[in-house]
Amino acid sequence: MLNRFQGWRERGWSVVDASTYSDAWQRWGGSVATHPLVVERLADLAGIPVRYLAWEQGGELQAAIPTWGRDLALSKDVLKRHGKKGLFDLGNAELILPAAPDAQAVLRHRARYLSALNEGRFTGLKLQTEQLAMARTPEELSKKFRYNQRRELRLLEEAGGVVRPVSEFSSGELAAIYCDLFQRRWGFPATGAARMSEVLELLHELLIGSVIFLNDAPIAIQLVYRVQAPQWISVEYINGGVDPETREFSPGSVLSFLNTQSAWEQARALDKPLRFSFGRADREYKDRWCNPVPVFTV
């Protein structure tokens, strides 16, 4: 029975290797959660093999996807079914799958938060009720808002605050800072806390952003991954932690400002659009930074 379902799901698709998938991603692009390195390393950590599939037309590769059974690879549901719930945290990441713009590949594997960029590339997508929060351009933030952010940064620096890039820290240091500040901010452990150091080591080259210190103690950090596709830059802000006792300085807000502005600068220097996702559009603070965008499900 299972094989019959698999046959239906994979009709029109053929099994390929990881390097074919990687070639497709480098050619047509994707997002953080579909990046070949992210898929390969996190699937390896989970011990769940990836089945890569390709869609061809007239002997030409048109699309490729990484799968775990009936779901796309790295699915939270599959982790849960394997008793590995919360092994790693990619939030509710935007999914962009590598495909030619008019491939019309039939997608039958389960997935959520599929970007609108997949339209035309794939068929079988259904609009989902939830939306993703995508960072606005600096020009879309009001002058007053930007002035206030810079003022908060100045006040923080005058009080002895220091901003340091994540590149200055080891994976172990970043994991310790993040897990500590997350726990203090929310009162419960971060998703994937037990293996956080390992995950950050696996994805270290994709980490961007800064850590804010006050009196030599870290007070704000965000987990942000960045990948570069041929036509755009994809950035995924997973989650953050702040020291609630430093709330008067709004360090979380200051960090969002610094991390988004820096990402925009880099993207514009490369003359590429930026897709900076804050995950699901489900919190009021995201409304200040982001525009809600539609996403799809299968």
mmCIF file of C-alpha atoms in Angstrom:
data_model
loop_
_atom_site.group_PDB
_atom_site.id
_atom_site.type_symbol
_atom_site.label_atom_id
_atom_site.label_comp_id
_atom_site.label_asym_id
_atom_site.label_seq_id
_atom_site.Cartn_x
_atom_site.Cartn_y
_atom_site.Cartn_z
ATOM 1 C CA MET A 1 0.000 0.000 0.000
ATOM 2 C CA LEU A 2 2.760 2.410 0.971
ATOM 3 C CA ASN A 3 4.580 1.742 -2.295
ATOM 4 C CA ARG A 4 1.452 2.536 -4.285
ATOM 5 C CA PHE A 5 1.163 5.908 -2.508
ATOM 6 C CA GLN A 6 4.869 6.542 -3.080
ATOM 7 C CA GLY A 7 4.402 5.712 -6.760
ATOM 8 C CA TRP A 8 1.548 8.230 -6.991
ATOM 9 C CA ARG A 9 3.492 10.921 -5.108
ATOM 10 C CA GLU A 10 6.599 10.494 -7.221
ATOM 11 C CA ARG A 11 4.877 10.143 -10.603
ATOM 12 C CA GLY A 12 6.859 12.260 -13.079
ATOM 13 C CA TRP A 13 9.816 12.457 -10.669
ATOM 14 C CA SER A 14 13.024 10.402 -10.698
ATOM 15 C CA VAL A 15 15.568 9.705 -7.965
ATOM 16 C CA VAL A 16 18.818 11.700 -8.236
ATOM 17 C CA ASP A 17 21.865 12.254 -6.034
ATOM 18 C CA ALA A 18 22.659 15.115 -3.659
ATOM 19 C CA SER A 19 24.974 16.804 -6.154
ATOM 20 C CA THR A 20 22.193 17.023 -8.787
ATOM 21 C CA TYR A 21 19.982 18.700 -6.178
ATOM 22 C CA SER A 22 22.826 21.051 -5.254
ATOM 23 C CA ASP A 23 23.343 21.955 -8.928
ATOM 24 C CA ALA A 24 19.625 22.742 -9.263
ATOM 25 C CA TRP A 25 19.723 24.973 -6.150
ATOM 26 C CA GLN A 26 22.809 26.841 -7.398
ATOM 27 C CA ARG A 27 21.109 27.355 -10.756
ATOM 28 C CA TRP A 28 17.585 28.375 -9.730
ATOM 29 C CA GLY A 29 17.969 29.313 -6.089
ATOM 30 C CA GLY A 30 16.041 28.485 -2.963
ATOM 31 C CA SER A 31 15.903 29.523 0.684
ATOM 32 C CA VAL A 32 17.790 28.778 3.905
ATOM 33 C CA ALA A 33 15.728 25.674 4.737
ATOM 34 C CA THR A 34 16.191 24.145 1.265
ATOM 35 C CA HIS A 35 19.892 25.018 0.897
ATOM 36 C CA PRO A 36 21.887 21.853 0.034
ATOM 37 C CA LEU A 37 24.285 22.285 2.963
ATOM 38 C CA VAL A 38 21.442 22.848 5.461
ATOM 39 C CA VAL A 39 19.440 19.864 4.171
ATOM 40 C CA GLU A 40 22.421 17.523 4.104
ATOM 41 C CA ARG A 41 23.914 18.435 7.486
ATOM 42 C CA LEU A 42 20.670 18.596 9.485
ATOM 43 C CA ALA A 43 19.321 15.384 7.919
ATOM 44 C CA ASP A 44 22.613 13.731 8.813
ATOM 45 C CA LEU A 45 22.319 15.013 12.394
ATOM 46 C CA ALA A 46 18.790 13.566 12.556
ATOM 47 C CA GLY A 47 19.970 10.269 11.035
ATOM 48 C CA ILE A 48 17.124 10.384 8.483
ATOM 49 C CA PRO A 49 18.321 9.825 4.886
ATOM 50 C CA VAL A 50 17.180 12.287 2.217
ATOM 51 C CA ARG A 51 15.613 11.028 -1.014
ATOM 52 C CA TYR A 52 16.347 13.627 -3.712
ATOM 53 C CA LEU A 53 13.938 13.784 -6.640
ATOM 54 C CA ALA A 54 14.189 15.532 -10.011
ATOM 55 C CA TRP A 55 11.527 16.657 -12.493
ATOM 56 C CA GLU A 56 12.645 16.470 -16.112
ATOM 57 C CA GLN A 57 11.045 17.598 -19.371
ATOM 58 C CA GLY A 58 12.499 16.450 -22.677
ATOM 59 C CA GLY A 59 15.534 15.057 -20.864
ATOM 60 C CA GLU A 60 16.246 18.446 -19.229
ATOM 61 C CA LEU A 61 16.255 18.955 -15.468
ATOM 62 C CA GLN A 62 13.482 21.420 -14.515
ATOM 63 C CA ALA A 63 13.146 21.084 -10.729
ATOM 64 C CA ALA A 64 14.525 19.176 -7.739
ATOM 65 C CA ILE A 65 13.286 18.522 -4.208
ATOM 66 C CA PRO A 66 14.692 16.892 -1.039
ATOM 67 C CA THR A 67 12.234 14.504 0.634
ATOM 68 C CA TRP A 68 11.682 12.530 3.811
ATOM 69 C CA GLY A 69 9.009 9.962 2.917
ATOM 70 C CA ARG A 70 5.791 11.796 2.092
ATOM 71 C CA ASP A 71 7.124 15.152 3.381
ATOM 72 C CA LEU A 72 9.825 17.548 2.262
ATOM 73 C CA ALA A 73 13.117 17.013 4.116
ATOM 74 C CA LEU A 74 13.653 18.651 7.554
ATOM 75 C CA SER A 75 9.902 18.511 8.281
ATOM 76 C CA LYS A 76 9.004 18.979 11.976
ATOM 77 C CA ASP A 77 6.324 16.277 11.635
ATOM 78 C CA VAL A 78 8.869 13.707 10.453
ATOM 79 C CA LEU A 79 11.248 14.590 13.306
ATOM 80 C CA LYS A 80 8.356 14.086 15.730
ATOM 81 C CA ARG A 81 7.458 10.716 14.188
ATOM 82 C CA HIS A 82 11.076 9.615 14.620
ATOM 83 C CA GLY A 83 11.067 10.653 18.297
ATOM 84 C CA LYS A 84 13.359 13.616 17.549
ATOM 85 C CA LYS A 85 10.999 16.529 18.144
ATOM 86 C CA GLY A 86 12.867 19.831 18.486
ATOM 87 C CA LEU A 87 16.236 18.352 17.500
ATOM 88 C CA PHE A 88 17.004 21.594 15.656
ATOM 89 C CA ASP A 89 15.145 24.851 15.119
ATOM 90 C CA LEU A 90 14.479 26.393 11.720
ATOM 91 C CA GLY A 91 11.361 28.183 12.945
ATOM 92 C CA ASN A 92 8.588 28.394 10.359
ATOM 93 C CA ALA A 93 11.066 28.907 7.556
ATOM 94 C CA GLU A 94 10.120 30.183 4.121
ATOM 95 C CA LEU A 95 10.468 27.310 1.632
ATOM 96 C CA ILE A 96 11.690 28.135 -1.858
ATOM 97 C CA LEU A 97 12.413 25.033 -3.939
ATOM 98 C CA PRO A 98 14.825 25.046 -6.885
ATOM 99 C CA ALA A 99 12.974 24.981 -10.202
ATOM 100 C CA ALA A 100 12.921 26.668 -13.605
ATOM 101 C CA PRO A 101 10.461 29.621 -13.558
ATOM 102 C CA ASP A 102 7.877 27.809 -15.720
ATOM 103 C CA ALA A 103 8.671 24.192 -14.744
ATOM 104 C CA GLN A 104 5.084 23.414 -13.607
ATOM 105 C CA ALA A 105 6.435 20.408 -11.694
ATOM 106 C CA VAL A 106 3.669 18.576 -9.802
ATOM 107 C CA LEU A 107 4.364 18.814 -6.076
ATOM 108 C CA ARG A 108 2.633 16.105 -4.020
ATOM 109 C CA HIS A 109 4.944 16.010 -0.975
ATOM 110 C CA ARG A 110 3.605 17.646 2.164
ATOM 111 C CA ALA A 111 4.973 21.067 3.025
ATOM 112 C CA ARG A 112 3.967 24.342 4.654
ATOM 113 C CA TYR A 113 5.170 27.943 4.286
ATOM 114 C CA LEU A 114 5.950 27.488 0.604
ATOM 115 C CA SER A 115 6.921 30.871 -0.825
ATOM 116 C CA ALA A 116 4.851 32.578 -3.519
ATOM 117 C CA LEU A 117 8.055 32.364 -5.616
ATOM 118 C CA ASN A 118 7.180 28.680 -6.121
ATOM 119 C CA GLU A 119 4.074 29.627 -8.140
ATOM 120 C CA GLY A 120 4.506 28.664 -11.799
ATOM 121 C CA ARG A 121 7.491 26.546 -10.835
ATOM 122 C CA PHE A 122 5.204 23.994 -9.137
ATOM 123 C CA THR A 123 1.560 22.994 -9.306
ATOM 124 C CA GLY A 124 -0.547 21.592 -6.470
ATOM 125 C CA LEU A 125 0.043 24.547 -4.127
ATOM 126 C CA LYS A 126 -2.824 25.704 -1.908
ATOM 127 C CA LEU A 127 -2.926 29.108 -0.217
ATOM 128 C CA GLN A 128 -2.605 28.658 3.560
ATOM 129 C CA THR A 129 -4.363 30.816 6.136
ATOM 130 C CA GLU A 130 -1.185 31.854 7.969
ATOM 131 C CA GLN A 131 1.242 34.328 6.444
ATOM 132 C CA LEU A 132 4.964 34.952 6.831
ATOM 133 C CA ALA A 133 6.444 38.229 8.080
ATOM 134 C CA MET A 134 8.972 39.599 5.560
ATOM 135 C CA ALA A 135 11.217 42.500 6.619
ATOM 136 C CA ARG A 136 10.389 45.821 5.018
ATOM 137 C CA THR A 137 12.976 47.810 3.100
ATOM 138 C CA PRO A 138 14.638 50.568 5.159
ATOM 139 C CA GLU A 139 12.634 53.131 3.146
ATOM 140 C CA GLU A 140 9.366 51.482 4.203
ATOM 141 C CA LEU A 141 10.149 52.173 7.864
ATOM 142 C CA SER A 142 9.068 55.667 8.861
ATOM 143 C CA LYS A 143 11.684 58.361 9.481
ATOM 144 C CA LYS A 144 10.508 58.597 13.087
ATOM 145 C CA PHE A 145 10.851 54.829 13.575
ATOM 146 C CA ARG A 146 14.398 54.818 12.172
ATOM 147 C CA TYR A 147 15.310 57.877 14.269
ATOM 148 C CA ASN A 148 14.048 56.135 17.422
ATOM 149 C CA GLN A 149 16.048 52.986 16.677
ATOM 150 C CA ARG A 150 19.261 54.981 16.207
ATOM 151 C CA ARG A 151 18.533 56.919 19.388
ATOM 152 C CA GLU A 152 18.034 53.700 21.368
ATOM 153 C CA LEU A 153 21.339 52.390 20.004
ATOM 154 C CA ARG A 154 23.100 55.615 21.027
ATOM 155 C CA LEU A 155 21.645 55.497 24.561
ATOM 156 C CA LEU A 156 22.717 51.868 24.879
ATOM 157 C CA GLU A 157 26.264 52.679 23.746
ATOM 158 C CA GLU A 158 26.446 55.670 26.098
ATOM 159 C CA ALA A 159 25.538 53.325 28.977
ATOM 160 C CA GLY A 160 28.474 51.068 27.999
ATOM 161 C CA GLY A 161 26.733 48.830 25.472
ATOM 162 C CA VAL A 162 28.925 47.149 22.852
ATOM 163 C CA VAL A 163 27.845 45.493 19.584
ATOM 164 C CA ARG A 164 29.963 42.515 18.484
ATOM 165 C CA PRO A 165 29.551 40.430 15.287
ATOM 166 C CA VAL A 166 28.640 36.738 15.712
ATOM 167 C CA SER A 167 31.784 35.880 13.706
ATOM 168 C CA GLU A 168 33.861 36.721 16.810
ATOM 169 C CA PHE A 169 32.375 33.792 18.752
ATOM 170 C CA SER A 170 32.700 30.024 18.600
ATOM 171 C CA SER A 171 29.593 27.863 18.075
ATOM 172 C CA GLY A 172 29.776 26.776 21.722
ATOM 173 C CA GLU A 173 29.885 30.379 22.946
ATOM 174 C CA LEU A 174 26.976 31.430 20.740
ATOM 175 C CA ALA A 175 24.914 28.411 21.835
ATOM 176 C CA ALA A 176 25.533 29.190 25.518
ATOM 177 C CA ILE A 177 24.621 32.881 25.091
ATOM 178 C CA TYR A 178 21.514 32.104 23.027
ATOM 179 C CA CYS A 179 20.177 29.332 25.293
ATOM 180 C CA ASP A 180 20.764 31.434 28.430
ATOM 181 C CA LEU A 181 19.121 34.607 27.081
ATOM 182 C CA PHE A 182 16.253 32.686 25.501
ATOM 183 C CA GLN A 183 15.507 30.938 28.806
ATOM 184 C CA ARG A 184 15.606 34.262 30.666
ATOM 185 C CA ARG A 185 13.385 35.994 28.136
ATOM 186 C CA TRP A 186 10.720 33.310 27.773
ATOM 187 C CA GLY A 187 11.028 31.199 30.928
ATOM 188 C CA PHE A 188 11.429 27.898 29.058
ATOM 189 C CA PRO A 189 14.311 26.283 27.120
ATOM 190 C CA ALA A 190 14.960 27.113 23.469
ATOM 191 C CA THR A 191 13.926 24.537 20.862
ATOM 192 C CA GLY A 192 16.943 22.337 20.169
ATOM 193 C CA ALA A 193 18.839 23.585 23.248
ATOM 194 C CA ALA A 194 20.379 20.154 23.924
ATOM 195 C CA ARG A 195 22.152 20.031 20.534
ATOM 196 C CA MET A 196 22.374 23.795 19.880
ATOM 197 C CA SER A 197 26.168 23.952 19.923
ATOM 198 C CA GLU A 198 26.357 21.098 17.401
ATOM 199 C CA VAL A 199 23.756 22.667 15.082
ATOM 200 C CA LEU A 200 25.461 26.077 15.179
ATOM 201 C CA GLU A 201 28.763 24.397 14.346
ATOM 202 C CA LEU A 202 27.179 22.619 11.359
ATOM 203 C CA LEU A 203 25.674 25.876 10.043
ATOM 204 C CA HIS A 204 28.333 28.279 11.357
ATOM 205 C CA GLU A 205 29.262 29.723 7.961
ATOM 206 C CA LEU A 206 25.624 30.791 7.403
ATOM 207 C CA LEU A 207 25.198 32.678 10.696
ATOM 208 C CA ILE A 208 24.984 36.469 10.501
ATOM 209 C CA GLY A 209 24.189 39.314 12.880
ATOM 210 C CA SER A 210 25.509 40.666 16.148
ATOM 211 C CA VAL A 211 25.463 40.136 19.900
ATOM 212 C CA ILE A 212 24.866 43.097 22.215
ATOM 213 C CA PHE A 213 26.849 43.319 25.469
ATOM 214 C CA LEU A 214 26.361 45.584 28.477
ATOM 215 C CA ASN A 215 28.987 45.678 31.237
ATOM 216 C CA ASP A 216 30.732 42.722 29.563
ATOM 217 C CA ALA A 217 27.606 40.538 29.775
ATOM 218 C CA PRO A 218 25.601 39.494 26.690
ATOM 219 C CA ILE A 219 22.107 41.002 26.768
ATOM 220 C CA ALA A 220 20.686 40.315 23.282
ATOM 221 C CA ILE A 221 21.237 37.757 20.526
ATOM 222 C CA GLN A 222 19.298 36.550 17.492
ATOM 223 C CA LEU A 223 19.726 33.336 15.545
ATOM 224 C CA VAL A 224 19.864 34.455 11.906
ATOM 225 C CA TYR A 225 20.957 32.384 8.884
ATOM 226 C CA ARG A 226 21.756 33.767 5.417
ATOM 227 C CA VAL A 227 22.227 32.064 2.040
ATOM 228 C CA GLN A 228 22.863 33.559 -1.372
ATOM 229 C CA ALA A 229 20.863 32.339 -4.353
ATOM 230 C CA PRO A 230 21.493 33.454 -7.952
ATOM 231 C CA GLN A 231 18.574 35.933 -8.022
ATOM 232 C CA TRP A 232 18.080 36.858 -4.358
ATOM 233 C CA ILE A 233 19.393 36.624 -0.797
ATOM 234 C CA SER A 234 17.425 34.480 1.668
ATOM 235 C CA VAL A 235 17.680 35.272 5.381
ATOM 236 C CA GLU A 236 15.857 33.377 8.125
ATOM 237 C CA TYR A 237 15.491 34.931 11.597
ATOM 238 C CA ILE A 238 14.764 31.898 13.770
ATOM 239 C CA ASN A 239 14.387 33.341 17.269
ATOM 240 C CA GLY A 240 16.141 35.506 19.815
ATOM 241 C CA GLY A 241 16.923 35.986 23.462
ATOM 242 C CA VAL A 242 17.253 39.138 25.565
ATOM 243 C CA ASP A 243 17.990 39.866 29.196
ATOM 244 C CA PRO A 244 14.626 41.113 30.539
ATOM 245 C CA GLU A 245 16.431 43.208 33.154
ATOM 246 C CA THR A 246 17.801 45.465 30.403
ATOM 247 C CA ARG A 247 14.370 46.141 28.904
ATOM 248 C CA GLU A 248 14.751 49.909 29.357
ATOM 249 C CA PHE A 249 17.348 49.868 26.530
ATOM 250 C CA SER A 250 15.121 47.824 24.149
ATOM 251 C CA PRO A 251 18.129 45.665 23.152
ATOM 252 C CA GLY A 252 15.964 43.249 21.141
ATOM 253 C CA SER A 253 14.604 46.071 19.029
ATOM 254 C CA VAL A 254 18.069 47.605 18.590
ATOM 255 C CA LEU A 255 19.373 44.228 17.429
ATOM 256 C CA SER A 256 16.518 43.765 14.934
ATOM 257 C CA PHE A 257 17.401 47.186 13.528
ATOM 258 C CA LEU A 258 21.122 46.413 13.257
ATOM 259 C CA ASN A 259 20.621 42.925 11.784
ATOM 260 C CA THR A 260 18.031 43.956 9.189
ATOM 261 C CA GLN A 261 19.878 47.135 8.124
ATOM 262 C CA SER A 262 23.151 45.248 7.727
ATOM 263 C CA ALA A 263 21.435 42.524 5.651
ATOM 264 C CA TRP A 264 19.849 45.169 3.392
ATOM 265 C CA GLU A 265 23.224 46.855 2.895
ATOM 266 C CA GLN A 266 24.865 43.571 1.900
ATOM 267 C CA ALA A 267 22.040 42.615 -0.472
ATOM 268 C CA ARG A 268 22.095 46.017 -2.146
ATOM 269 C CA ALA A 269 25.869 45.906 -2.527
ATOM 270 C CA LEU A 270 25.286 42.659 -4.490
ATOM 271 C CA ASP A 271 22.313 44.227 -6.316
ATOM 272 C CA LYS A 272 19.992 41.413 -5.223
ATOM 273 C CA PRO A 273 16.542 41.487 -3.609
ATOM 274 C CA LEU A 274 16.491 40.451 0.064
ATOM 275 C CA ARG A 275 13.980 37.999 1.507
ATOM 276 C CA PHE A 276 14.459 38.457 5.260
ATOM 277 C CA SER A 277 11.857 36.281 6.953
ATOM 278 C CA PHE A 278 10.811 36.723 10.589
ATOM 279 C CA GLY A 279 8.822 33.476 10.374
ATOM 280 C CA ARG A 280 5.073 33.348 10.890
ATOM 281 C CA ALA A 281 3.274 36.709 10.985
ATOM 282 C CA ASP A 282 1.905 36.010 14.453
ATOM 283 C CA ARG A 283 3.224 38.691 16.807
ATOM 284 C CA GLU A 284 2.560 42.386 17.095
ATOM 285 C CA TYR A 285 6.247 43.405 17.107
ATOM 286 C CA LYS A 286 6.676 41.791 13.685
ATOM 287 C CA ASP A 287 4.084 44.196 12.272
ATOM 288 C CA ARG A 288 6.468 47.069 12.991
ATOM 289 C CA TRP A 289 9.318 45.479 11.021
ATOM 290 C CA CYS A 290 7.597 43.407 8.372
ATOM 291 C CA ASN A 291 4.968 43.085 5.677
ATOM 292 C CA PRO A 292 2.804 39.956 5.799
ATOM 293 C CA VAL A 293 3.213 37.821 2.654
ATOM 294 C CA PRO A 294 1.067 34.911 1.459
ATOM 295 C CA VAL A 295 2.440 31.376 1.617
ATOM 296 C CA PHE A 296 1.263 28.023 0.329
ATOM 297 C CA THR A 297 0.887 24.463 1.521
ATOM 298 C CA VAL A 298 0.699 20.995 -0.031
#
